[in-house]
Short mmCIF file of C-alpha atoms in Angstrom, two decimals:
data_model
loop_
_atom_site.label_atom_id
_atom_site.label_comp_id
_atom_site.label_asym_id
_atom_site.label_seq_id
_atom_site.Cartn_x
_atom_site.Cartn_y
_atom_site.Cartn_z
CA MET A 1 -53.65 8.79 -48.09
CA ALA A 2 -54.95 12.20 -46.94
CA PHE A 3 -52.94 15.48 -46.43
CA ALA A 4 -55.57 17.88 -45.56
CA ALA A 5 -54.84 18.15 -42.59
CA VAL A 6 -50.64 18.55 -42.78
CA THR A 7 -49.48 21.45 -45.61
CA SER A 8 -47.96 24.69 -46.51
CA SER A 9 -50.99 26.56 -47.31
CA THR A 10 -51.98 28.94 -44.68
CA SER A 11 -55.54 29.51 -46.29
CA MET A 12 -57.84 28.26 -43.41
CA SER A 13 -61.65 27.93 -45.38
CA THR A 14 -60.57 24.74 -48.06
CA SER A 15 -63.62 23.59 -48.92
CA PHE A 16 -64.43 19.02 -49.75
CA SER A 17 -64.00 19.83 -53.03
CA SER A 18 -60.52 21.42 -52.91
CA PHE A 19 -59.47 19.12 -50.94
CA GLU A 20 -60.58 15.72 -53.16
CA GLN A 21 -58.02 17.10 -55.92
CA THR A 22 -55.40 16.43 -53.11
CA LYS A 23 -51.41 15.08 -55.15
CA VAL A 24 -52.94 12.05 -56.57
CA SER A 25 -50.63 8.53 -57.02
CA GLN A 26 -49.91 7.94 -59.47
CA LEU A 27 -50.07 4.60 -59.58
CA GLY A 28 -53.34 2.56 -58.32
CA LEU A 29 -56.70 4.29 -57.48
CA TYR A 30 -56.80 6.99 -55.60
CA GLN A 31 -60.41 7.39 -52.76
CA PRO A 32 -61.32 11.07 -51.79
CA LEU A 33 -62.15 11.59 -48.25
CA ASP A 34 -66.30 11.18 -47.50
CA ARG A 35 -68.32 14.71 -46.78
CA ALA A 36 -69.23 13.49 -43.91
CA GLN A 37 -65.60 13.04 -41.82
CA SER A 38 -65.07 15.21 -39.65
CA LEU A 39 -62.26 17.61 -38.70
CA SER A 40 -61.80 15.05 -35.87
CA THR A 41 -61.24 12.18 -38.42
CA VAL A 42 -58.97 14.17 -40.78
CA ILE A 43 -56.67 14.95 -37.64
CA ASN A 44 -56.15 11.41 -37.14
CA VAL A 45 -55.55 10.30 -40.63
CA SER A 46 -52.45 13.08 -40.51
CA ARG A 47 -51.47 11.27 -36.97
CA LYS A 48 -51.64 8.29 -38.11
CA ARG A 49 -48.00 9.71 -41.74
CA VAL A 50 -44.85 8.33 -41.28
CA ALA A 51 -42.03 11.04 -42.41
CA VAL A 52 -38.91 10.00 -44.59
CA LYS A 53 -36.17 11.14 -42.71
CA PRO A 54 -33.72 13.07 -44.64
CA LEU A 55 -30.16 12.97 -43.99
CA ASN A 56 -28.66 14.39 -41.23
CA ALA A 57 -32.47 15.73 -40.59
CA GLN A 58 -34.00 15.65 -36.77
CA PRO A 59 -37.80 15.29 -35.83
CA LYS A 60 -39.68 18.97 -35.75
CA ARG A 61 -43.31 19.34 -35.52
CA ASN A 62 -45.47 20.87 -38.85
CA ASP A 63 -45.99 24.39 -38.59
CA SER A 64 -49.33 24.67 -40.24
CA VAL A 65 -51.87 23.20 -40.44
CA VAL A 66 -55.48 23.97 -43.05
CA VAL A 67 -58.28 22.69 -41.79
CA ALA A 68 -60.77 20.29 -44.70
CA ALA A 69 -64.06 21.59 -43.42
CA SER A 70 -66.45 23.86 -45.31
CA THR A 71 -66.35 25.71 -41.74
CA VAL A 72 -64.21 28.06 -40.33
CA LEU A 73 -62.54 27.15 -37.03
CA SER A 74 -61.72 29.71 -34.14
CA PRO A 75 -58.16 30.45 -33.94
CA GLY A 76 -58.24 28.87 -30.16
CA GLU A 77 -59.41 25.80 -32.40
CA ILE A 78 -56.86 26.13 -34.83
CA ALA A 79 -53.67 26.62 -32.20
CA GLU A 80 -55.60 23.81 -30.80
CA VAL A 81 -54.92 21.55 -33.35
CA VAL A 82 -51.73 22.52 -34.20
CA GLU A 83 -50.58 21.86 -30.88
CA LYS A 84 -51.59 17.80 -31.30
CA VAL A 85 -50.15 17.47 -34.50
CA GLU A 86 -47.16 16.02 -35.11
CA VAL A 87 -45.34 14.46 -37.66
CA GLU A 88 -43.70 10.88 -36.56
CA VAL A 89 -39.79 10.81 -38.24
CA GLU A 90 -37.94 7.33 -38.62
CA ASP A 91 -34.80 6.89 -38.54
CA TYR A 92 -33.93 4.56 -41.15
CA GLU A 93 -30.31 3.64 -40.30
CA LYS A 94 -31.67 2.54 -37.12
CA LEU A 95 -34.65 0.18 -38.51
CA ALA A 96 -31.89 -1.59 -41.05
CA LYS A 97 -30.32 -2.54 -37.54
CA ASP A 98 -32.95 -3.95 -36.03
CA LEU A 99 -34.55 -5.74 -39.40
CA GLU A 100 -30.54 -7.02 -39.87
CA ASN A 101 -31.76 -10.26 -38.71
CA ALA A 102 -35.39 -10.85 -39.44
CA SER A 103 -37.05 -12.72 -42.14
CA PRO A 104 -37.80 -11.47 -45.24
CA LEU A 105 -41.40 -12.84 -44.15
CA GLU A 106 -40.91 -9.66 -41.56
CA ILE A 107 -39.67 -7.24 -43.47
CA MET A 108 -42.19 -6.88 -45.86
CA ASP A 109 -45.16 -7.33 -42.94
CA LYS A 110 -43.31 -4.39 -41.90
CA ALA A 111 -42.69 -2.47 -45.35
CA LEU A 112 -46.69 -2.34 -45.99
CA GLU A 113 -47.49 -1.91 -42.95
CA LYS A 114 -45.99 1.29 -42.23
CA PHE A 115 -46.53 2.35 -45.63
CA GLY A 116 -50.61 0.90 -46.65
CA ASN A 117 -51.53 1.89 -50.64
CA ASP A 118 -48.02 4.02 -50.81
CA ILE A 119 -45.79 1.42 -51.01
CA ALA A 120 -45.32 -0.84 -53.91
CA ILE A 121 -43.05 -3.50 -54.82
CA ALA A 122 -41.71 -3.89 -58.11
CA PHE A 123 -40.91 -6.78 -61.43
CA SER A 124 -39.53 -7.18 -62.87
CA GLY A 125 -40.00 -10.84 -64.62
CA ALA A 126 -37.21 -13.14 -62.96
CA GLU A 127 -36.87 -14.05 -59.02
CA ASP A 128 -39.04 -10.58 -57.52
CA VAL A 129 -42.11 -13.36 -57.84
CA ALA A 130 -40.93 -14.37 -53.96
CA LEU A 131 -41.69 -10.89 -53.09
CA ILE A 132 -44.41 -10.66 -54.89
CA GLU A 133 -45.19 -14.60 -52.26
CA TYR A 134 -43.93 -12.74 -49.42
CA ALA A 135 -46.91 -9.76 -49.69
CA HIS A 136 -49.20 -12.09 -50.24
CA LEU A 137 -48.02 -14.55 -47.24
CA THR A 138 -48.36 -11.14 -44.77
CA GLY A 139 -51.87 -11.17 -45.71
CA ARG A 140 -52.56 -7.85 -46.83
CA PRO A 141 -52.87 -5.72 -49.55
CA PHE A 142 -50.60 -4.69 -52.06
CA ARG A 143 -49.18 -2.83 -54.94
CA VAL A 144 -47.45 -4.75 -57.44
CA PHE A 145 -45.98 -2.34 -60.57
CA SER A 146 -43.31 -3.13 -63.60
CA LEU A 147 -41.27 -1.77 -65.78
CA ASP A 148 -42.02 -2.39 -69.80
CA THR A 149 -39.46 -0.98 -71.37
CA GLY A 150 -41.46 -2.82 -75.46
CA ARG A 151 -37.86 -4.88 -75.31
CA LEU A 152 -39.01 -7.67 -72.70
CA ASN A 153 -38.75 -11.54 -73.92
CA PRO A 154 -42.26 -13.24 -75.30
CA GLU A 155 -41.51 -15.51 -71.82
CA THR A 156 -41.38 -12.56 -69.63
CA TYR A 157 -44.90 -11.53 -70.49
CA GLN A 158 -46.43 -14.18 -70.33
CA LEU A 159 -45.24 -14.96 -67.19
CA PHE A 160 -47.03 -11.55 -66.03
CA ASP A 161 -50.02 -13.03 -66.93
CA ALA A 162 -49.66 -15.90 -64.96
CA VAL A 163 -48.77 -14.27 -62.07
CA GLU A 164 -51.80 -11.64 -62.47
CA LYS A 165 -53.98 -14.78 -62.56
CA GLN A 166 -51.71 -16.71 -59.40
CA TYR A 167 -52.96 -13.75 -56.66
CA GLY A 168 -55.80 -12.33 -58.20
CA ILE A 169 -53.97 -8.92 -58.59
CA HIS A 170 -53.04 -6.76 -61.31
CA ILE A 171 -49.92 -5.39 -62.43
CA GLU A 172 -49.48 -1.49 -62.58
CA TYR A 173 -47.33 -1.13 -66.48
CA MET A 174 -45.38 1.59 -66.35
CA PHE A 175 -44.19 2.92 -70.10
CA PRO A 176 -41.62 4.92 -71.51
CA ASP A 177 -42.47 7.98 -73.42
CA ALA A 178 -43.36 6.98 -77.28
CA VAL A 179 -41.23 10.46 -78.10
CA GLU A 180 -38.27 9.83 -76.43
CA VAL A 181 -38.45 6.10 -77.30
CA GLN A 182 -38.89 7.58 -81.82
CA ALA A 183 -36.46 10.04 -81.28
CA LEU A 184 -33.46 7.65 -79.98
CA VAL A 185 -34.55 5.10 -82.35
CA ARG A 186 -34.01 6.99 -85.14
CA THR A 187 -31.24 9.14 -85.11
CA LYS A 188 -28.97 6.12 -83.19
CA GLY A 189 -30.65 2.15 -83.94
CA LEU A 190 -32.18 0.08 -82.44
CA PHE A 191 -29.37 -1.34 -81.17
CA SER A 192 -27.24 1.29 -79.98
CA PHE A 193 -25.97 -0.01 -76.78
CA TYR A 194 -24.02 -2.02 -78.50
CA GLU A 195 -21.26 0.84 -79.58
CA ASP A 196 -21.89 3.50 -76.73
CA GLY A 197 -23.23 1.33 -73.35
CA HIS A 198 -26.78 0.89 -72.53
CA GLN A 199 -27.24 4.04 -70.30
CA GLU A 200 -29.28 6.22 -73.06
CA CYS A 201 -31.25 3.25 -73.45
CA CYS A 202 -32.15 2.51 -70.39
CA ARG A 203 -32.55 6.10 -69.36
CA VAL A 204 -35.44 6.46 -72.14
CA ARG A 205 -37.26 3.08 -71.59
CA LYS A 206 -36.64 2.18 -67.10
CA VAL A 207 -35.40 5.10 -65.38
CA ARG A 208 -38.10 7.47 -66.49
CA PRO A 209 -40.47 5.88 -66.22
CA LEU A 210 -39.16 4.33 -62.53
CA ARG A 211 -39.11 7.99 -61.47
CA ARG A 212 -42.81 8.47 -63.02
CA ALA A 213 -43.83 5.54 -60.65
CA LEU A 214 -42.33 6.55 -57.77
CA LYS A 215 -42.79 10.16 -57.29
CA GLY A 216 -46.37 8.99 -57.16
CA LEU A 217 -45.00 6.48 -53.77
CA ARG A 218 -44.04 7.22 -50.53
CA ALA A 219 -41.32 3.52 -50.50
CA TRP A 220 -41.10 0.78 -52.70
CA VAL A 221 -39.92 -3.25 -52.64
CA THR A 222 -36.61 -4.13 -54.40
CA GLY A 223 -35.84 -8.14 -54.69
CA GLN A 224 -31.66 -6.79 -54.60
CA ARG A 225 -29.13 -9.21 -53.18
CA LYS A 226 -26.23 -8.58 -51.99
CA ASP A 227 -25.12 -11.88 -54.04
CA GLN A 228 -25.87 -10.55 -57.06
CA SER A 229 -23.67 -7.59 -57.97
CA PRO A 230 -20.52 -7.96 -55.24
CA GLY A 231 -19.09 -4.71 -57.49
CA THR A 232 -22.18 -2.49 -57.33
CA ARG A 233 -25.41 -4.33 -54.43
CA SER A 234 -22.50 -6.29 -50.92
CA GLU A 235 -23.80 -3.72 -48.78
CA ILE A 236 -27.33 -2.55 -49.80
CA PRO A 237 -29.69 -2.21 -46.05
CA VAL A 238 -32.79 -4.08 -45.97
CA VAL A 239 -33.81 -0.55 -45.78
CA GLN A 240 -33.37 2.86 -46.98
CA VAL A 241 -34.22 6.28 -47.62
CA ASP A 242 -33.63 6.05 -51.36
CA PRO A 243 -30.39 7.95 -52.51
CA VAL A 244 -31.62 8.43 -55.71
CA PHE A 245 -35.30 8.76 -56.68
CA GLU A 246 -37.76 11.27 -54.84
CA GLY A 247 -41.81 10.30 -53.46
CA LEU A 248 -44.90 11.52 -53.78
CA GLU A 249 -44.04 14.93 -50.75
CA GLY A 250 -40.82 15.06 -53.38
CA GLY A 251 -37.01 15.98 -52.79
CA PRO A 252 -34.31 14.81 -50.43
CA GLY A 253 -35.00 11.61 -48.21
CA SER A 254 -39.37 11.99 -49.58
CA LEU A 255 -38.32 8.76 -51.02
CA VAL A 256 -37.92 4.78 -48.56
CA LYS A 257 -36.53 1.54 -50.60
CA TRP A 258 -37.10 -1.53 -48.60
CA ASN A 259 -35.04 -4.73 -49.52
CA PRO A 260 -36.24 -7.50 -48.22
CA VAL A 261 -34.20 -10.17 -49.62
CA ALA A 262 -30.86 -8.01 -49.31
CA ASN A 263 -28.89 -10.66 -46.47
CA VAL A 264 -30.63 -14.74 -48.55
CA GLN A 265 -28.51 -16.01 -51.38
CA GLY A 266 -29.72 -16.57 -55.00
CA THR A 267 -30.01 -20.46 -53.87
CA ASP A 268 -31.85 -20.38 -51.53
CA ILE A 269 -34.66 -17.76 -53.43
CA TRP A 270 -34.97 -20.96 -55.19
CA LYS A 271 -35.97 -22.73 -52.63
CA PHE A 272 -38.28 -20.87 -51.51
CA LEU A 273 -39.78 -20.38 -54.77
CA ARG A 274 -40.02 -24.48 -55.14
CA ALA A 275 -41.24 -25.17 -52.64
CA MET A 276 -44.44 -22.04 -52.45
CA ASN A 277 -44.97 -23.86 -56.24
CA VAL A 278 -45.55 -19.94 -58.25
CA PRO A 279 -45.07 -19.01 -61.47
CA VAL A 280 -41.55 -18.44 -62.45
CA ASN A 281 -39.79 -16.91 -65.85
CA SER A 282 -38.99 -20.20 -68.07
CA LEU A 283 -36.27 -18.45 -69.65
CA HIS A 284 -34.91 -19.74 -66.24
CA ALA A 285 -34.99 -22.91 -67.39
CA GLN A 286 -32.84 -22.24 -70.41
CA GLY A 287 -30.11 -20.88 -68.77
CA TYR A 288 -30.41 -17.01 -67.86
CA ILE A 289 -30.62 -16.02 -64.41
CA SER A 290 -30.96 -12.21 -64.02
CA ILE A 291 -33.24 -11.03 -66.78
CA GLY A 292 -34.13 -7.99 -69.19
CA CYS A 293 -34.81 -6.59 -71.71
CA GLU A 294 -33.93 -9.27 -74.80
CA PRO A 295 -31.01 -7.86 -76.58
CA CYS A 296 -29.30 -7.47 -72.98
CA THR A 297 -29.68 -10.90 -71.91
CA ARG A 298 -28.12 -14.01 -72.34
CA PRO A 299 -28.02 -17.57 -70.59
CA VAL A 300 -25.05 -17.52 -67.93
CA LEU A 301 -22.21 -20.55 -68.35
CA PRO A 302 -21.04 -23.36 -65.81
CA GLY A 303 -19.50 -20.94 -63.11
CA GLN A 304 -20.05 -18.12 -64.38
CA HIS A 305 -22.36 -15.54 -61.67
CA GLU A 306 -25.40 -14.76 -62.85
CA ARG A 307 -24.89 -10.86 -63.92
CA GLU A 308 -22.31 -11.67 -65.77
CA GLY A 309 -25.57 -12.73 -68.17
CA ARG A 310 -26.27 -8.48 -68.60
CA TRP A 311 -24.98 -6.61 -70.76
CA TRP A 312 -22.09 -8.84 -71.05
CA TRP A 313 -20.23 -6.64 -74.09
CA GLU A 314 -19.21 -3.66 -71.08
CA ASP A 315 -17.10 -3.31 -68.03
CA ALA A 316 -17.68 -5.75 -64.64
CA THR A 317 -17.61 -3.41 -61.93
CA ALA A 318 -20.90 -1.10 -63.27
CA LYS A 319 -24.04 -3.78 -64.01
CA GLU A 320 -26.16 -1.73 -63.45
CA CYS A 321 -29.45 0.09 -65.21
CA GLY A 322 -30.12 3.30 -63.54
CA LEU A 323 -33.00 2.12 -61.13
CA HIS A 324 -29.99 1.14 -59.13
CA LYS A 325 -27.85 3.64 -59.45
CA GLY A 326 -27.10 4.25 -55.75
CA ASN A 327 -25.07 1.67 -55.32
CA ILE A 328 -22.43 2.38 -58.37
CA LYS A 329 -19.27 3.56 -56.36
CA GLU A 330 -17.41 6.89 -57.92
CA GLU A 331 -14.44 5.54 -59.64
CA ASN A 332 -16.27 2.35 -60.43
CA VAL A 333 -18.75 4.25 -62.59
CA ASN A 334 -15.61 6.11 -63.92
CA GLY A 335 -13.50 2.59 -65.18
CA ASN A 336 -10.63 4.06 -63.25
CA GLY A 337 -10.77 1.91 -60.46
CA THR A 338 -7.44 -0.79 -60.23
CA GLY A 339 -8.67 -3.24 -58.36
CA ALA A 340 -9.74 -6.25 -58.39
CA VAL A 341 -13.53 -6.60 -56.23
CA LYS A 342 -13.32 -9.54 -54.12
CA ALA A 343 -16.97 -11.30 -53.91
CA ASN A 344 -17.17 -9.65 -50.03
CA GLY A 345 -16.56 -6.04 -51.75
CA GLU A 346 -12.14 -5.49 -50.82
CA ALA A 347 -10.44 -4.60 -52.73
CA THR A 348 -7.09 -5.22 -53.98
CA VAL A 349 -4.37 -4.01 -56.97
CA THR A 350 -3.04 -7.63 -58.04
CA ASP A 351 -2.53 -7.93 -61.62
CA ILE A 352 -3.23 -10.26 -63.84
CA PHE A 353 -1.75 -12.12 -67.09
CA ASN A 354 1.43 -12.72 -65.70
CA SER A 355 3.68 -14.47 -67.46
CA GLN A 356 7.35 -15.50 -69.29
CA HIS A 357 5.27 -14.68 -72.98
CA VAL A 358 3.22 -12.01 -72.27
CA VAL A 359 4.93 -8.66 -73.32
CA SER A 360 4.00 -6.08 -71.36
CA LEU A 361 3.10 -3.30 -73.39
CA SER A 362 3.46 -0.17 -71.90
CA ARG A 363 1.43 3.10 -73.42
CA GLN A 364 4.54 4.73 -75.62
CA GLY A 365 5.19 0.73 -76.42
CA ILE A 366 1.41 0.38 -77.99
CA GLU A 367 1.81 3.74 -79.49
CA ASN A 368 5.03 2.07 -81.86
CA LEU A 369 3.24 -0.63 -81.94
CA ILE A 370 0.03 1.03 -83.88
CA LYS A 371 2.25 3.35 -85.92
CA LEU A 372 4.08 0.45 -87.76
CA GLU A 373 2.75 -0.11 -91.21
CA ASP A 374 5.49 -3.22 -92.16
CA ARG A 375 5.81 -5.17 -89.24
CA LYS A 376 8.34 -7.97 -89.10
CA GLU A 377 6.81 -10.48 -86.96
CA THR A 378 3.11 -10.53 -86.25
CA TRP A 379 1.74 -9.58 -82.42
CA LEU A 380 -2.13 -10.12 -80.22
CA VAL A 381 -3.05 -7.55 -77.81
CA VAL A 382 -5.44 -8.01 -74.77
CA LEU A 383 -6.57 -3.96 -73.71
CA TYR A 384 -7.78 -5.02 -69.89
CA ALA A 385 -8.44 -3.78 -66.62
CA PRO A 386 -7.45 -5.67 -63.48
CA TRP A 387 -9.87 -5.84 -61.76
CA CYS A 388 -12.23 -7.12 -64.71
CA GLN A 389 -13.79 -10.28 -63.47
CA PHE A 390 -14.27 -11.03 -67.92
CA CYS A 391 -10.22 -10.58 -67.62
CA GLN A 392 -10.06 -12.59 -64.46
CA ALA A 393 -11.45 -15.40 -66.42
CA MET A 394 -9.79 -15.51 -69.61
CA GLU A 395 -6.92 -15.26 -67.86
CA GLY A 396 -5.46 -18.64 -67.54
CA SER A 397 -6.82 -19.35 -71.64
CA TYR A 398 -4.80 -16.33 -72.25
CA MET A 399 -1.30 -17.25 -70.52
CA GLU A 400 -2.42 -20.96 -72.36
CA LEU A 401 -2.32 -19.77 -75.34
CA ALA A 402 0.57 -17.40 -75.15
CA GLU A 403 3.17 -20.58 -74.19
CA LYS A 404 1.13 -22.51 -77.18
CA LEU A 405 1.99 -19.50 -79.83
CA ALA A 406 5.97 -19.08 -78.25
CA GLY A 407 8.90 -19.71 -80.87
CA THR A 408 5.93 -18.75 -83.67
CA GLY A 409 5.94 -16.28 -84.93
CA VAL A 410 3.33 -14.31 -82.76
CA LYS A 411 4.02 -11.69 -79.66
CA VAL A 412 1.38 -12.61 -77.00
CA ALA A 413 0.89 -8.97 -75.04
CA LYS A 414 -1.00 -7.18 -72.62
CA PHE A 415 -2.02 -4.24 -72.23
CA GLN A 416 -3.99 -2.55 -69.33
CA ALA A 417 -6.19 0.09 -70.42
CA ASP A 418 -8.10 1.12 -68.04
CA GLY A 419 -7.89 4.57 -65.74
CA ASP A 420 -5.79 7.60 -67.25
CA GLN A 421 -5.84 4.85 -69.99
CA LYS A 422 -8.74 4.55 -70.97
CA ALA A 423 -9.97 7.61 -72.79
CA PHE A 424 -6.71 7.03 -75.20
CA ALA A 425 -7.67 3.01 -75.52
CA GLN A 426 -11.19 4.13 -77.00
CA LYS A 427 -9.81 6.53 -79.35
CA GLU A 428 -7.19 4.80 -81.26
CA LEU A 429 -7.56 1.05 -79.96
CA GLN A 430 -11.43 -0.37 -80.66
CA LEU A 431 -12.26 -0.32 -77.15
CA GLY A 432 -15.35 -1.31 -76.28
CA SER A 433 -15.66 -3.16 -73.39
CA PHE A 434 -12.56 -5.23 -71.37
CA PRO A 435 -11.65 -7.79 -72.28
CA THR A 436 -10.61 -6.04 -75.70
CA ILE A 437 -8.16 -8.67 -78.10
CA LEU A 438 -6.99 -6.93 -81.04
CA PHE A 439 -4.81 -9.33 -83.95
CA TYR A 440 -2.45 -6.89 -85.84
CA PRO A 441 -0.41 -9.01 -88.65
CA LYS A 442 2.24 -8.71 -90.19
CA HIS A 443 3.27 -5.79 -93.52
CA SER A 444 -0.36 -4.07 -92.10
CA SER A 445 -1.17 -1.65 -90.00
CA ARG A 446 -4.72 -2.17 -88.98
CA ALA A 447 -5.80 -3.81 -86.25
CA VAL A 448 -8.01 -6.90 -86.45
CA LYS A 449 -10.65 -7.31 -83.54
CA TYR A 450 -11.38 -10.18 -81.81
CA PRO A 451 -15.30 -10.17 -82.40
CA SER A 452 -16.48 -13.32 -80.27
CA GLU A 453 -17.09 -13.56 -76.91
CA LYS A 454 -15.42 -17.66 -76.48
CA ARG A 455 -11.95 -16.34 -74.71
CA ASP A 456 -11.52 -19.98 -74.47
CA VAL A 457 -8.16 -20.97 -76.38
CA GLU A 458 -9.26 -23.20 -79.21
CA SER A 459 -11.42 -20.21 -79.91
CA LEU A 460 -8.42 -17.91 -79.67
CA LEU A 461 -5.58 -20.11 -81.99
CA ALA A 462 -8.57 -20.52 -84.26
CA PHE A 463 -8.98 -16.32 -84.91
CA VAL A 464 -5.05 -16.45 -85.05
CA ASN A 465 -4.23 -19.37 -87.51
CA ALA A 466 -7.58 -18.04 -89.70
CA LEU A 467 -5.56 -14.40 -89.47
CA ARG A 468 -1.65 -15.42 -89.47
#
């Protein structure tokens, strides 16, 4: 990528040796300009640049030019060069609307055409192989990078190797900083994310390496789809100015994010992969749909959403690692949402666990319960949030359990622990994620936390019977 013709420097006698030391992309190879290139060639290259339009910015002319030649031009010649060199500014909101009904192949072709060697595909080792296949079908050269967190499944590394051989490419791997990983593990252990959330680990192993990678690019391609996560991805456009990360030129609005399969259903992605007979991660055949790091990914059960296999111990509305945190609305980040998120992104405020056999506890009620050191009855309490899809999924089994336990001396209750009550529940009620189920035995002040992810009636009943 040639930068010599458009810069903020005021020097008029820059040599080719200094020009060749211009900022280099952190991903891929850098090809310096040939010494024999003329000034007119440099200007022509610069005129083909496509600038990223910052939010609410207006198109403007570049104010200064540095001549990449060993000879000094006259003031009149420089003025002529300045007059001719303009930077094309793209309106990506308009482009997104224009491409809304375009095919992934057409969107990929447009992305590669616009950005050439300054764009790369982010490959995670799951269905993102579809992006590589689309890029291959355009016939244009393309680049691929991947984040190696050091915690991936062996099957994911095997897929990386198979993809490189299939397409004759070299994936550009980005790694976390060894000192940061060492500090995290030594101070908090290998599995701290189970206790205090995945964000810190993801920040060290994924977000910061991604930030370094994107600083060498002007655009990147992701495999985000609207149907992947109704709570965070239902409104993603096919192309956008990246709301979080910065690109090669730095500053807000310096990076473009392409989502060619945003409007494609997951089932259609798989039809495409099978039709093209491309390599896929063998974990998919074992029930894994959304695949990340090994400790934070598990298979999903029939009927579960694909993102339920990621960070399953946490709130359902913020299933992002930080790579696409611009998707997360503020109320979901804070866990203060009070409504359930429908598949179309519409929020409701309908409460759950409404049954004559389930006691609804207020803040005062549960405080009284935990203060009792000599209870006359056994209590089972679920800490929940109405918007949490995991809580919604267990609603039927929990109410059936309450009906079975009616008259047995076990009180079944619920306490809404999101919003203003979340800090209290985390500190006093062992809340780690929604739902959390607590058993309060008779003649004991200590609550026992239900440890399993199995929330069917039989499993919950076995837990209760083992303790009462």
